[in-house]
Tab-separated table of C-alpha atoms in Angstrom:
chain	number	residue	atom	x	y	z
P	1	MET	CA	-8.177	22.150	0.995
P	2	HIS	CA	-7.821	20.587	-2.082
P	3	ILE	CA	-7.292	22.534	-5.221
P	4	LEU	CA	-10.084	20.227	-6.726
P	5	GLU	CA	-13.234	18.366	-5.134
P	6	LEU	CA	-15.428	16.202	-7.096
P	7	ARG	CA	-18.554	15.348	-4.969
P	8	ASN	CA	-21.199	13.107	-5.717
P	9	ILE	CA	-20.694	13.921	-9.206
P	10	LYS	CA	-23.749	12.312	-11.420
P	11	LYS	CA	-24.863	12.326	-15.104
P	12	SER	CA	-27.067	10.661	-17.239
P	13	TYR	CA	-27.798	10.892	-20.876
P	14	PHE	CA	-31.279	10.298	-22.560
P	15	LEU	CA	-32.631	8.925	-25.511
P	16	GLY	CA	-36.471	9.504	-25.586
P	17	LYS	CA	-37.311	8.696	-22.381
P	18	GLU	CA	-34.621	6.254	-21.615
P	19	GLU	CA	-32.107	7.194	-19.304
P	20	PHE	CA	-28.845	5.858	-19.272
P	21	PRO	CA	-26.307	7.057	-16.286
P	22	VAL	CA	-23.045	7.544	-17.091
P	23	LEU	CA	-21.334	8.828	-13.642
P	24	ARG	CA	-22.894	7.492	-10.646
P	25	GLY	CA	-21.652	9.208	-7.300
P	26	ILE	CA	-18.305	10.186	-8.384
P	27	ASN	CA	-16.202	11.480	-5.301
P	28	LEU	CA	-12.454	12.898	-5.725
P	29	ASP	CA	-10.138	15.367	-4.364
P	30	PHE	CA	-6.772	16.521	-6.207
P	31	ASP	CA	-4.134	18.372	-4.652
P	32	LYS	CA	-1.788	21.131	-6.175
P	33	GLY	CA	1.104	19.433	-8.370
P	34	GLU	CA	-0.364	15.897	-8.314
P	35	PHE	CA	-0.496	14.141	-11.627
P	36	ILE	CA	-3.635	12.311	-12.237
P	37	SER	CA	-4.261	9.532	-15.060
P	38	LEU	CA	-7.996	8.936	-15.891
P	39	LEU	CA	-8.564	5.194	-17.198
P	40	GLY	CA	-11.693	3.261	-18.206
P	41	GLU	CA	-13.381	1.483	-20.902
P	42	SER	CA	-14.704	3.474	-24.127
P	43	GLY	CA	-17.857	4.822	-22.991
P	44	GLY	CA	-16.763	4.768	-19.159
P	45	GLY	CA	-17.582	8.532	-18.782
P	46	LYS	CA	-14.092	9.855	-19.080
P	47	SER	CA	-14.478	12.540	-21.133
P	48	THR	CA	-17.862	13.415	-19.288
P	49	LEU	CA	-16.192	13.786	-16.477
P	50	MET	CA	-13.526	15.970	-18.028
P	51	ASN	CA	-15.717	18.003	-19.609
P	52	ILE	CA	-17.900	18.495	-16.354
P	53	ILE	CA	-13.951	19.378	-14.430
P	54	GLY	CA	-13.314	21.662	-17.279
P	55	GLY	CA	-16.621	23.411	-17.280
P	56	LEU	CA	-17.786	22.431	-20.551
P	57	ASP	CA	-21.045	20.712	-19.444
P	58	ARG	CA	-22.789	22.020	-16.290
P	59	ASN	CA	-26.082	19.702	-16.772
P	60	TYR	CA	-24.965	17.404	-14.073
P	61	ASP	CA	-25.508	16.413	-10.699
P	62	GLY	CA	-23.314	17.232	-7.560
P	63	ASP	CA	-20.473	19.550	-6.618
P	64	VAL	CA	-17.108	20.612	-8.536
P	65	ILE	CA	-15.649	22.715	-5.972
P	66	VAL	CA	-11.851	24.477	-7.257
P	67	ASP	CA	-10.135	26.302	-4.489
P	68	GLY	CA	-12.893	25.801	-1.966
P	69	ILE	CA	-15.462	27.592	-4.595
P	70	PRO	CA	-18.435	25.769	-5.843
P	71	GLN	CA	-18.383	26.374	-9.686
P	72	LYS	CA	-22.424	25.944	-10.469
P	73	ARG	CA	-22.681	29.484	-8.019
P	74	LYS	CA	-19.964	31.011	-10.460
P	75	LYS	CA	-20.594	32.170	-14.031
P	76	LYS	CA	-18.925	31.419	-16.952
P	77	LYS	CA	-15.175	31.722	-16.566
P	78	ILE	CA	-12.167	30.159	-17.572
P	79	TRP	CA	-10.789	27.848	-14.720
P	80	ILE	CA	-7.537	29.401	-13.704
P	81	ALA	CA	-6.921	26.783	-10.892
P	82	ILE	CA	-7.076	23.987	-13.038
P	83	ALA	CA	-4.934	25.271	-15.643
P	84	GLY	CA	-2.198	25.901	-12.811
P	85	ILE	CA	-1.905	29.825	-13.084
P	86	ARG	CA	-1.791	30.777	-9.677
């Protein structure tokens, strides 16, 4: 089991009725102790993805699973597993 799993993460921003997709079906797995780097162009969705992982943005499609627990089902809590406090 992975410590963090991202499954089909999708996120769009809207300006009026116009939709601007930022994340399109992101699937990633992270194991305990891994060091990960996130690279991309300006406006490519790096900060948006980190906000979703950190629980700051809950308006997205897909699943963020921390230590086997889907995070959309939890109330707002600090994600201890991501902070490395285990």
